[in-house]
Amino acid sequence: MGVTSDQHESSAPCAPSGSQLLDGTVASLAARVQRLTAEYQAPVLALGVFERVGSNWLSDSLRQAMPQHNEPFRQQLSREHPLSPADRVPPSLHETGLGGLDRHQLVCALCDLHGPDRHLVKETNLFFAVDTVLGLLPRSPAIVLTRAPIGIASSFARGRLWERWRYGDRYAQVSASARAPRWRASFAALLPDDRPDPSTALGRLLAVNALLLARTLHDPVTGARPRLVIPYERHVADRAATRSALARFLDIPAPALVEPQPNQGQDAAHATFATTRHKDQLIAELSRGDAARVSDSVAATIECARQTLAPDVTRTAAEWLAGDDLYELHAPVARASSGFRPASVPVVMPRPDYPPASGVRWRNLLVTNTEMAELLTLLHAGGAPNSRLGTNLLVCPMPHERGGRLHFDRASRQWRVSRGYEEHPAYWVTWLGAALMAAWSGARLPTRVEALEAAAGRRASNCDYAVGDTCPVAEPGLGRGDVHHVIGNVQVWCADGPEQVEDQPLQRYLAGAAWNTPGTWEAAAAERSRYLLGSSRGVGVRLVRDPGTTDTARLGAWELANLLNRWTTVADSDARTTPGALDRLLLRAVES
């Protein structure tokens, strides 16, 4: 079970001229992106056969060498979007209702993954969207991360992830997708709607996701790319060998072994998304019955697939899911619940204010979830909903179990906040959402230079997974006249960004450190940027005011809703408009 690499000549469709229509098909979207990013490197795709394949070591190893994106397709496209991995992706995007705004967001998101330096894009559990995602990135080499089924099942059991991440519902959704016309001949029998126990259902999902990934990588079009396979078990046994193979594949110096941070406490160790220690043994905490059910389910699913899928596809999936015999079974250990909600500790929240700092007046507190929910509710009432056919404009409303703290209640038509996180900083906010919050507050976003000047010499607080999540925006020991979390808790959007050529999507800088990023000055001051509708679980909003600015500068939510709707109407009206032109139109509207 070693690290294997296959080199294939990468083919890509011819790029359209600027006058050609973007018709919404995968080929036309990929061609538009290729034309806009012709001078940039395509990203490397890290594709897991499932979740919990140990991808954090890859991120940690490459953090200093490559900008990274974690599950941009799976996380940022809601189920209503035709390309969402939670949707029944059709063979063509024609007649799906994909409008100009949706095409614009996709092109901007895909361009964001390219750059002068190669980026790393991690995706897991794409299921029936995998061929579409790889079709959108035809020049991207692929790293396939594999792990034996009982190793994945053990990780699920330790974190109670089947229940916490609602995998029973996920099984029902994927099973329904398997019965859609495009897929039923090959996959319906693999995911029967027979209410399986969690271990059996997990094994089936594992096998089907691996089969779909193998099928796509064996396709002569979508699979024509260099690829490297790294089994988790091989990495545990010989980390130096996997790092060397990774360096050769990416043509970079061998990444150094990243040691766990010594200051990470018990809370971080139990956090779902934290990485706190290296594994040096293959131990599965499962009962023998659960281990057997997972292994048998995987084997039975692949055996059934041999009746409808090509032999090389089933053989590859079986190889990726081998290795159960390498694990030592241990009885499950009872653990205290890691919990999802912060402890109910009274926090003295100072009133928002704008004390002077570094030549401008900085809002003393980061924007909270409560404040963002209020603005989103008012904008929705004004006729400007956050999501348009699955394209999120202002925030990415992730489930609470996946780190989301802002949720839209369809019954009341109001946004609510996960209990216990009301005074935590808002994240999963797009630059557009941050800019509208600034306008509504009678403020603006800081420039990158302003943010760096304010943070110079300050020690980062709540970074490096120190507590495994955000903390309240008020820092203990600081008052109304102090600026809390000048650096740390979340990174913040800036008002400016790198220069882009006229046709390319615009980007805006991110500044500072977050709970899930390194807190060193070098890391916090590193130049990084995202597209205007991008968001992540570590980026929030800090506001500043120029001297003399008061609350009279605030814009009403109805006015902002009208502004937003005018821009989305333009975005939907002409498929010939370039991403750069649309973004500049948005900037002029927001800044006017």
XYZ file of C-alpha atoms in Angstrom:
592
model
C 0.000 0.000 0.000
C 2.455 2.631 -1.189
C 2.195 6.104 -2.622
C 1.495 5.835 -6.349
C 1.693 8.417 -9.089
C 0.320 8.376 -12.622
C 1.291 11.063 -15.115
C -1.196 11.856 -17.873
C -1.148 14.573 -20.481
C -3.672 17.176 -19.401
C -6.100 18.265 -22.073
C -8.336 21.316 -21.874
C -11.008 22.766 -24.128
C -10.224 25.670 -26.397
C -10.919 29.004 -24.770
C -13.709 31.112 -26.235
C -13.151 34.609 -27.465
C -14.524 37.441 -25.395
C -17.542 37.727 -27.681
C -18.730 34.151 -27.211
C -21.692 33.540 -24.959
C -21.205 31.791 -21.648
C -24.046 29.281 -22.012
C -23.709 27.673 -18.587
C -22.389 24.287 -19.682
C -19.394 22.826 -17.892
C -17.283 23.161 -21.045
C -18.104 26.841 -21.554
C -17.464 27.702 -17.904
C -14.124 25.869 -17.937
C -13.143 27.563 -21.187
C -13.978 31.026 -19.850
C -11.921 30.379 -16.717
C -9.006 29.061 -18.763
C -8.992 32.215 -20.873
C -9.063 34.464 -17.804
C -6.340 32.493 -15.991
C -4.114 31.561 -18.929
C -1.039 33.065 -17.244
C -1.745 31.422 -13.886
C -1.217 27.930 -12.549
C -4.214 25.655 -12.133
C -4.817 24.453 -8.569
C -3.923 21.032 -7.224
C -6.997 19.039 -6.235
C -6.794 16.977 -3.041
C -9.693 14.536 -3.360
C -10.608 12.302 -0.447
C -12.342 8.986 -0.962
C -14.442 10.172 1.989
C -14.265 12.441 4.997
C -11.771 11.732 7.796
C -8.988 10.535 5.509
C -6.367 12.528 7.412
C -6.184 15.470 5.023
C -5.122 17.899 7.756
C -1.537 16.669 7.579
C -1.520 17.635 3.903
C -2.834 21.122 4.662
C -0.355 21.620 7.487
C 2.569 20.385 5.382
C 1.775 22.709 2.473
C 0.504 25.746 4.386
C 3.692 27.739 3.848
C 4.039 26.681 0.214
C 0.524 27.052 -1.209
C -2.627 29.123 -0.656
C -5.417 26.737 0.337
C -9.162 26.357 -0.145
C -11.201 23.898 1.897
C -14.181 22.353 0.088
C -15.226 25.422 -1.944
C -17.784 23.444 -3.973
C -19.221 21.379 -1.155
C -19.425 24.238 1.321
C -20.231 27.332 -0.691
C -22.921 26.115 -3.088
C -26.222 25.575 -1.315
C -28.480 22.679 -2.197
C -30.577 24.851 -4.526
C -27.576 25.362 -6.816
C -27.476 23.061 -9.875
C -23.796 22.303 -9.229
C -24.130 21.589 -5.513
C -22.834 18.158 -4.429
C -26.132 17.921 -2.518
C -28.101 18.205 -5.774
C -28.812 15.674 -8.508
C -26.294 17.085 -10.945
C -27.565 16.771 -14.545
C -25.366 15.755 -17.497
C -25.663 19.269 -18.950
C -26.350 22.558 -17.249
C -28.796 23.592 -19.982
C -32.364 24.149 -18.783
C -31.368 24.078 -15.111
C -32.157 27.738 -14.515
C -28.482 28.681 -14.125
C -28.605 32.439 -14.632
C -26.079 35.145 -15.299
C -25.437 35.798 -11.604
C -24.817 32.106 -10.975
C -22.427 31.866 -13.914
C -20.636 34.993 -12.710
C -20.187 33.573 -9.215
C -18.884 30.269 -10.573
C -16.388 31.914 -12.913
C -15.142 34.181 -10.107
C -14.894 31.251 -7.689
C -12.960 29.139 -10.189
C -10.608 31.992 -11.097
C -9.989 32.475 -7.366
C -8.452 28.991 -7.244
C -5.756 29.928 -9.788
C -2.733 32.132 -9.240
C 0.936 32.815 -9.971
C 1.630 30.299 -7.191
C -0.226 27.016 -7.311
C -3.149 26.702 -4.884
C -4.371 23.610 -3.030
C -8.099 22.778 -3.179
C -9.411 20.091 -0.814
C -12.707 18.394 -1.638
C -14.344 15.327 -0.108
C -17.649 13.547 -0.612
C -18.494 15.124 -3.943
C -20.497 12.023 -4.885
C -22.448 12.685 -8.094
C -20.871 16.132 -8.579
C -17.315 14.821 -8.932
C -17.282 14.635 -12.738
C -18.676 18.162 -12.975
C -16.107 19.580 -10.544
C -13.209 17.909 -12.348
C -14.659 19.034 -15.663
C -14.561 22.630 -14.434
C -10.849 22.276 -13.570
C -9.429 20.267 -16.487
C -5.824 21.449 -15.983
C -5.631 20.505 -12.300
C -3.472 17.595 -11.134
C -5.141 15.415 -8.507
C -3.955 13.988 -5.197
C -6.216 11.139 -4.074
C -6.271 10.635 -0.303
C -7.422 7.163 0.710
C -8.057 5.387 3.994
C -9.279 1.944 4.994
C -13.011 1.859 5.820
C -12.690 0.873 9.473
C -10.218 3.720 10.013
C -12.806 6.168 8.691
C -15.553 4.461 10.693
C -13.464 4.718 13.859
C -13.016 8.448 13.328
C -16.768 8.795 12.814
C -17.454 6.842 15.996
C -14.964 8.800 18.122
C -16.525 12.103 17.119
C -20.133 10.840 16.917
C -20.102 12.286 13.425
C -22.899 10.138 12.006
C -25.351 11.830 14.349
C -23.692 15.239 14.577
C -23.334 15.655 10.820
C -26.735 14.093 10.106
C -25.427 11.343 7.912
C -28.731 9.503 8.062
C -30.216 12.372 6.049
C -27.130 12.374 3.841
C -27.627 8.696 3.018
C -31.253 9.355 2.057
C -30.215 12.255 -0.198
C -27.426 10.336 -1.970
C -29.691 7.300 -2.333
C -32.326 9.485 -3.994
C -29.689 10.934 -6.329
C -28.606 7.412 -7.280
C -32.138 6.756 -8.550
C -32.141 9.837 -10.801
C -32.313 9.014 -14.552
C -28.664 9.766 -15.209
C -27.371 7.436 -12.501
C -29.943 4.738 -11.783
C -28.614 2.070 -14.160
C -25.204 2.007 -12.473
C -25.808 3.180 -8.912
C -29.409 2.677 -7.752
C -28.744 -0.896 -6.638
C -25.706 0.211 -4.614
C -27.713 2.482 -2.303
C -31.045 0.784 -1.622
C -33.594 2.688 0.422
C -33.840 -0.059 3.048
C -33.140 1.929 6.234
C -29.713 0.395 6.869
C -27.962 0.606 10.221
C -25.311 3.382 10.418
C -22.324 1.039 9.917
C -23.825 -0.541 6.802
C -24.915 2.833 5.430
C -21.471 4.327 6.046
C -19.818 1.443 4.193
C -22.116 1.904 1.205
C -21.491 5.648 1.068
C -17.734 5.076 1.296
C -17.788 2.624 -1.582
C -20.052 4.729 -3.806
C -18.013 7.907 -3.354
C -14.808 5.979 -4.136
C -16.432 4.385 -7.200
C -17.629 7.743 -8.517
C -14.172 9.258 -8.036
C -12.470 6.287 -9.707
C -14.982 6.407 -12.565
C -14.243 10.082 -13.177
C -10.462 9.670 -13.026
C -10.644 6.775 -15.512
C -12.700 8.887 -17.916
C -10.557 9.821 -20.961
C -11.570 13.500 -20.698
C -12.035 14.390 -17.019
C -9.354 11.929 -15.907
C -6.627 13.136 -18.256
C -4.481 14.725 -15.571
C -1.446 13.868 -13.411
C -2.452 12.154 -10.182
C -0.880 10.903 -6.983
C -2.477 8.411 -4.585
C -1.535 8.681 -0.893
C -2.979 6.065 1.472
C -3.422 7.302 5.029
C -1.936 4.087 6.365
C 1.222 4.597 4.326
C 1.582 8.124 5.655
C 1.289 6.946 9.263
C 3.934 4.260 8.663
C 6.422 6.486 6.820
C 5.705 10.206 6.852
C 9.069 11.032 5.290
C 8.291 8.885 2.250
C 4.897 10.478 1.661
C 6.338 13.979 2.018
C 9.052 13.116 -0.510
C 6.501 11.714 -2.959
C 4.390 14.832 -2.504
C 7.378 17.094 -3.159
C 8.265 15.233 -6.366
C 4.683 15.365 -7.597
C 4.337 19.101 -6.938
C 7.945 19.921 -7.872
C 8.571 21.732 -4.583
C 11.089 21.250 -1.755
C 10.094 18.472 0.617
C 7.758 20.000 3.224
C 8.976 19.901 6.792
C 7.188 17.816 9.379
C 4.822 20.163 11.198
C 4.797 19.473 14.917
C 1.644 19.992 16.981
C 1.336 23.356 18.707
C 2.335 23.010 22.373
C -0.278 25.505 23.600
C -3.295 23.649 22.320
C -5.489 22.672 25.199
C -8.125 20.098 25.888
C -10.837 22.080 24.122
C -8.847 22.155 20.915
C -8.051 18.477 21.172
C -11.745 17.649 21.152
C -12.705 20.162 18.468
C -13.962 18.592 15.271
C -11.753 20.654 12.996
C -8.583 20.916 15.086
C -5.322 19.143 14.321
C -3.416 18.541 17.531
C -1.228 15.481 17.171
C 0.303 13.056 14.719
C -0.900 9.476 14.564
C 1.789 6.800 14.746
C -0.422 3.730 15.177
C -3.324 2.263 13.252
C -5.971 1.726 15.912
C -9.703 1.549 15.253
C -11.974 2.092 18.237
C -14.876 -0.032 17.048
C -16.701 -3.074 18.258
C -15.982 -6.184 16.224
C -19.573 -6.180 15.050
C -19.451 -2.590 13.759
C -16.067 -3.170 12.104
C -17.398 -6.269 10.342
C -20.539 -4.465 9.173
C -18.527 -1.612 7.663
C -16.044 -3.927 5.921
C -18.745 -6.280 4.647
C -20.854 -3.386 3.389
C -17.944 -1.942 1.389
C -17.095 -5.338 -0.095
C -20.721 -6.081 -1.009
C -21.195 -2.669 -2.637
C -18.086 -3.007 -4.791
C -19.063 -6.559 -5.736
C -22.486 -5.315 -6.824
C -20.841 -2.502 -8.802
C -18.885 -5.031 -10.865
C -22.125 -5.832 -12.668
C -22.549 -2.297 -14.044
C -19.208 -0.462 -13.898
C -15.975 -1.009 -15.821
C -13.456 -3.428 -14.269
C -10.746 -0.770 -13.935
C -13.157 1.430 -11.947
C -14.148 -1.250 -9.436
C -10.566 -2.494 -9.164
C -9.281 1.010 -8.398
C -11.976 1.674 -5.790
C -11.221 -1.665 -4.111
C -7.508 -0.798 -3.964
C -8.246 2.597 -2.436
C -10.444 1.043 0.255
C -8.068 -1.768 1.185
C -6.197 -1.981 4.478
C -8.751 -2.929 7.126
C -6.417 -5.742 8.163
C -3.715 -3.203 9.087
C -5.751 -1.839 11.995
C -5.776 -3.081 15.555
C -9.297 -3.121 16.961
C -9.796 -1.579 20.392
C -13.021 -1.413 22.336
C -14.685 2.006 22.036
C -13.746 4.386 24.855
C -16.431 6.538 26.423
C -15.548 10.217 26.058
C -17.084 13.341 27.414
C -19.071 15.187 24.813
C -16.970 17.798 23.051
C -20.091 19.902 22.761
C -21.010 22.383 20.094
C -21.870 25.397 22.150
C -19.596 27.552 24.272
C -19.915 27.433 28.014
C -22.402 29.916 29.395
C -19.866 32.332 30.856
C -21.065 35.895 31.483
C -19.290 38.308 29.153
C -19.332 42.031 29.792
C -19.985 43.481 26.352
C -18.941 47.114 25.981
C -21.083 49.262 23.751
C -19.762 49.610 20.201
C -17.558 52.662 19.783
C -14.860 53.978 17.451
C -11.733 54.880 19.459
C -8.887 56.443 17.440
C -6.015 54.192 16.375
C -3.378 54.567 13.644
C -4.907 57.682 12.101
C -8.482 56.384 11.808
C -11.179 55.420 14.284
C -11.435 51.663 14.719
C -14.612 50.031 15.890
C -13.770 48.545 19.241
C -15.520 45.230 18.514
C -15.644 42.879 15.573
C -19.094 42.626 13.976
C -21.105 39.999 15.845
C -23.433 37.280 14.629
C -26.352 39.167 16.185
C -25.576 42.294 14.174
C -25.134 40.365 10.939
C -28.411 38.488 11.492
C -30.253 41.782 11.994
C -28.931 43.221 8.730
C -29.695 40.025 6.796
C -33.262 40.020 8.122
C -33.799 43.654 7.130
C -32.355 43.081 3.651
C -34.606 40.059 3.174
C -37.621 42.126 4.215
C -36.499 44.729 1.690
C -36.653 42.182 -1.124
C -32.967 41.229 -1.206
C -32.568 37.618 -0.012
C -29.094 36.294 0.672
C -29.309 33.363 -1.759
C -30.322 33.452 -5.435
C -30.736 29.928 -6.851
C -28.072 28.673 -4.471
C -25.630 31.541 -5.058
C -24.899 33.115 -1.674
C -24.312 36.849 -1.865
C -23.701 38.004 1.710
C -23.032 34.990 3.941
C -22.620 31.257 3.479
C -25.268 29.716 5.793
C -23.581 26.476 6.821
C -25.298 24.011 9.181
C -24.393 24.499 12.827
C -22.738 21.073 12.898
C -20.395 22.269 10.138
C -19.483 25.526 11.831
C -22.381 27.689 10.654
C -23.763 30.166 13.170
C -26.210 32.167 11.008
C -29.400 30.409 9.894
C -32.438 31.569 7.925
C -35.808 30.607 9.407
C -38.166 30.273 6.440
C -41.274 30.269 8.627
C -40.571 33.630 10.268
C -38.450 34.979 7.389
C -35.828 36.000 9.894
C -32.195 35.149 10.440
C -31.258 33.622 13.764
C -27.992 32.833 15.526
C -26.923 29.516 17.033
C -27.585 29.704 20.760
C -24.473 30.728 22.663
C -22.807 32.413 19.675
C -24.725 35.694 19.647
C -21.697 37.750 20.723
C -19.129 35.805 18.720
C -17.761 37.387 15.539
C -19.670 36.701 12.347
C -17.789 34.613 9.786
C -18.646 32.911 6.493
C -19.223 36.537 5.393
C -18.485 37.570 1.799
C -16.743 40.822 0.949
C -20.087 42.084 -0.357
C -21.720 41.211 2.971
C -18.929 43.019 4.828
C -19.222 46.083 2.583
C -23.002 46.320 3.086
C -22.532 45.951 6.846
C -20.086 48.867 6.704
C -22.519 51.041 4.730
C -25.385 50.158 7.088
C -23.160 51.090 10.064
C -21.981 54.413 8.639
C -18.430 53.116 8.383
C -16.075 51.476 5.907
C -13.708 48.531 5.744
C -10.026 49.137 6.562
C -7.366 49.074 3.893
C -4.703 46.404 4.152
C -2.079 48.991 5.111
C -4.326 50.349 7.866
C -4.949 46.859 9.211
C -1.239 46.018 9.264
C -0.322 49.309 10.938
C -2.918 48.765 13.657
C -1.740 45.194 14.271
C 2.001 45.902 14.270
C 3.566 44.889 17.568
C 0.338 43.365 18.880
C 0.158 39.770 20.040
C -2.428 37.623 18.304
C -5.231 36.311 20.499
C -7.243 33.153 19.794
C -5.293 31.686 16.897
C -3.658 28.333 16.061
C -6.775 26.412 17.193
C -6.085 27.571 20.757
C -9.734 27.018 21.748
C -10.977 25.280 18.598
C -13.444 28.020 17.588
C -14.134 31.711 17.902
C -14.608 33.383 21.270
C -16.779 36.407 22.185
C -15.737 39.689 20.582
C -15.052 41.287 23.987
C -11.581 40.501 25.322
C -11.279 40.067 29.093
C -9.650 43.066 30.724
C -10.407 45.503 27.892
C -13.101 48.163 27.875
C -15.098 50.370 25.559
C -12.145 52.585 24.699
C -9.949 49.662 23.615
C -9.881 47.840 20.287
C -10.547 44.173 21.007
C -8.957 41.421 18.920
C -6.894 43.765 16.793
C -5.330 40.581 15.509
C -6.904 37.184 16.089
C -10.316 35.506 16.469
C -11.097 36.106 12.769
C -9.313 37.563 9.791
C -11.061 40.597 8.324
C -11.977 41.834 4.882
C -10.183 44.914 3.543
C -11.448 47.718 1.331
C -8.689 47.273 -1.243
C -7.188 44.425 -3.203
C -4.531 43.467 -5.736
C -4.505 44.981 -9.201
C -6.351 42.826 -11.738
C -6.518 43.082 -15.516
C -9.773 44.490 -16.826
C -11.595 41.225 -17.597
C -10.568 39.293 -14.486
C -12.723 39.080 -11.344
C -11.735 41.540 -8.642
C -10.340 40.410 -5.318
C -10.054 42.028 -1.911
C -7.354 41.514 0.707
C -7.759 39.598 3.950
C -5.823 40.790 6.994
C -4.847 39.393 10.363
C -5.129 36.001 12.013
C -8.069 33.769 12.891
C -8.837 31.054 15.411
C -7.906 28.462 12.766
C -4.788 30.106 11.258
C -1.220 30.634 12.505
C -0.750 33.648 14.765
C 2.806 34.609 13.816
C 3.373 38.071 12.402
C 4.709 36.562 9.177
C 1.493 34.606 8.679
C -0.796 37.456 9.732
C 0.940 39.963 7.442
C 1.165 37.637 4.430
C -0.611 38.989 1.364
C -3.743 37.024 0.534
C -7.004 37.873 -1.179
C -10.353 36.390 -2.211
C -13.047 37.155 -4.763
C -15.958 39.376 -3.737
C -18.473 36.574 -3.116
C -15.985 34.250 -1.424
C -16.232 33.365 2.265
C -14.693 31.046 4.826
C -14.966 29.948 8.431
C -12.237 32.297 9.592
C -13.054 35.613 7.883
C -15.252 38.289 9.451
C -15.782 42.041 9.562
C -13.952 44.932 11.231
C -15.217 48.477 10.665
C -13.398 51.810 10.707
C -14.489 55.420 10.427
C -12.594 58.397 9.150
C -12.329 61.404 11.486
C -15.578 63.361 11.397
C -17.774 60.460 10.261
C -20.862 59.952 12.432
C -23.988 57.803 12.493
C -25.594 60.182 10.008
C -23.566 58.424 7.301
C -25.520 55.196 7.795
C -27.515 53.889 4.830
C -30.881 52.225 5.324
C -31.374 48.526 4.701
C -34.064 49.204 2.082
C -31.660 51.420 0.156
C -29.002 48.717 0.323
C -31.507 46.068 -0.793
C -32.389 48.183 -3.825
C -28.694 48.616 -4.645
C -28.105 44.875 -4.398
C -31.104 44.018 -6.562
C -30.074 46.458 -9.285
C -26.666 44.796 -9.510
C -28.038 41.243 -9.601
C -30.442 42.300 -12.374
C -27.503 43.507 -14.460
C -25.574 40.311 -13.698
C -28.494 38.221 -14.961
C -29.135 40.308 -18.058
C -26.103 39.745 -20.312
C -23.929 36.637 -20.538
C -21.315 38.604 -22.505
C -20.410 40.878 -19.588
C -16.950 40.085 -18.225
C -16.456 39.217 -14.551
C -14.217 42.247 -14.093
C -16.826 44.621 -15.517
C -19.552 43.245 -13.252
C -17.336 43.472 -10.182
C -16.364 47.064 -10.944
C -20.024 47.943 -11.367
C -20.673 46.460 -7.924
C -17.814 48.439 -6.378
C -19.095 51.695 -7.833
C -22.567 50.984 -6.457
C -21.310 50.104 -2.967
C -18.860 52.992 -2.754
C -21.187 55.664 -4.170
